[in-house]
């Protein structure tokens, strides 16, 4: 009797864990046509992290964004500029599980190693030449996959994996990216590690990176600018 009960308990816990992971880690399939996010939560329903508007009040503009043809300013230390179009600036994306980004690169501009914790991404190059890559998990030996992309080429960066894009040409480059989340998130590795607020204890980083503590101090003193 006790053993059978324990078995059911284990199953129930496993099911709960599954349900939790489905609702918290992935954008769920929508159960209605749309639910445009609202800024003012008064008299709205809460779903998937955003309050949503009465569908009767929705207009075409809730699903509209413009200006992605305008080149962004890439005069920053990285030489790149990412314009994300996600649920924060396109409210109609709420619960739909997609978003996009427009990326401008100056010559030799870099979109530095980063990950999107909630989204798989594919990138398509419109102009220029990008050297791009991603790294697999530790269990897979941190294998590196790279490709040089020319206009019309597409590469996929699987969810969560560290990836980068580098303009290896001496002209500007332009790319668009599609992501499998309304809010894929971004963690820029160097900035997150050395530019965290507050700072990570330098002893931790000296040991993790197996370098002198002075070098860690130097890196932590840099201004870690971002490109988005
Ligand atoms: C990206 O470009 C926009 C418009 O050109 C500019 O306002 C913004 O500061 C730029 N962002 C970065 C990080 O350089
Ligand atoms: C681009 O940004 C730089 C640095 O902020 C600024 O000096 C420059 O005037 C900007 N260029 C344009 C075209 O806005």
Short mmCIF file of C-alpha atoms and ligand atoms in Angstrom, two decimals, residues 71-73 76 80-81 226-228, ligand 1:
data_model
loop_
_atom_site.label_atom_id
_atom_site.label_comp_id
_atom_site.label_asym_id
_atom_site.label_seq_id
_atom_site.Cartn_x
_atom_site.Cartn_y
_atom_site.Cartn_z
CA UNK A 71 20.01 51.90 -40.33
CA UNK A 72 20.78 52.23 -36.60
CA UNK A 73 23.79 54.07 -35.21
CA UNK A 76 29.69 52.25 -30.14
CA UNK A 80 26.78 46.86 -33.88
CA UNK A 81 23.24 47.85 -32.95
CA UNK A 226 25.87 46.95 -24.88
CA UNK A 227 24.46 47.07 -28.40
CA UNK A 228 20.75 46.85 -27.67
C1 LIG B 1 21.28 52.29 -31.78
O1 LIG B 1 20.82 53.21 -32.75
C2 LIG B 1 19.86 54.12 -32.25
C3 LIG B 1 19.34 54.94 -33.41
O2 LIG B 1 20.29 55.12 -34.42
C4 LIG B 1 20.51 54.95 -31.18
O3 LIG B 1 19.57 55.87 -30.65
C5 LIG B 1 21.02 54.05 -30.08
O4 LIG B 1 21.71 54.79 -29.11
C6 LIG B 1 21.96 53.00 -30.65
N1 LIG B 1 22.30 52.06 -29.60
C7 LIG B 1 23.55 51.74 -29.30
C8 LIG B 1 23.70 50.76 -28.18
O5 LIG B 1 24.53 52.17 -29.87
#
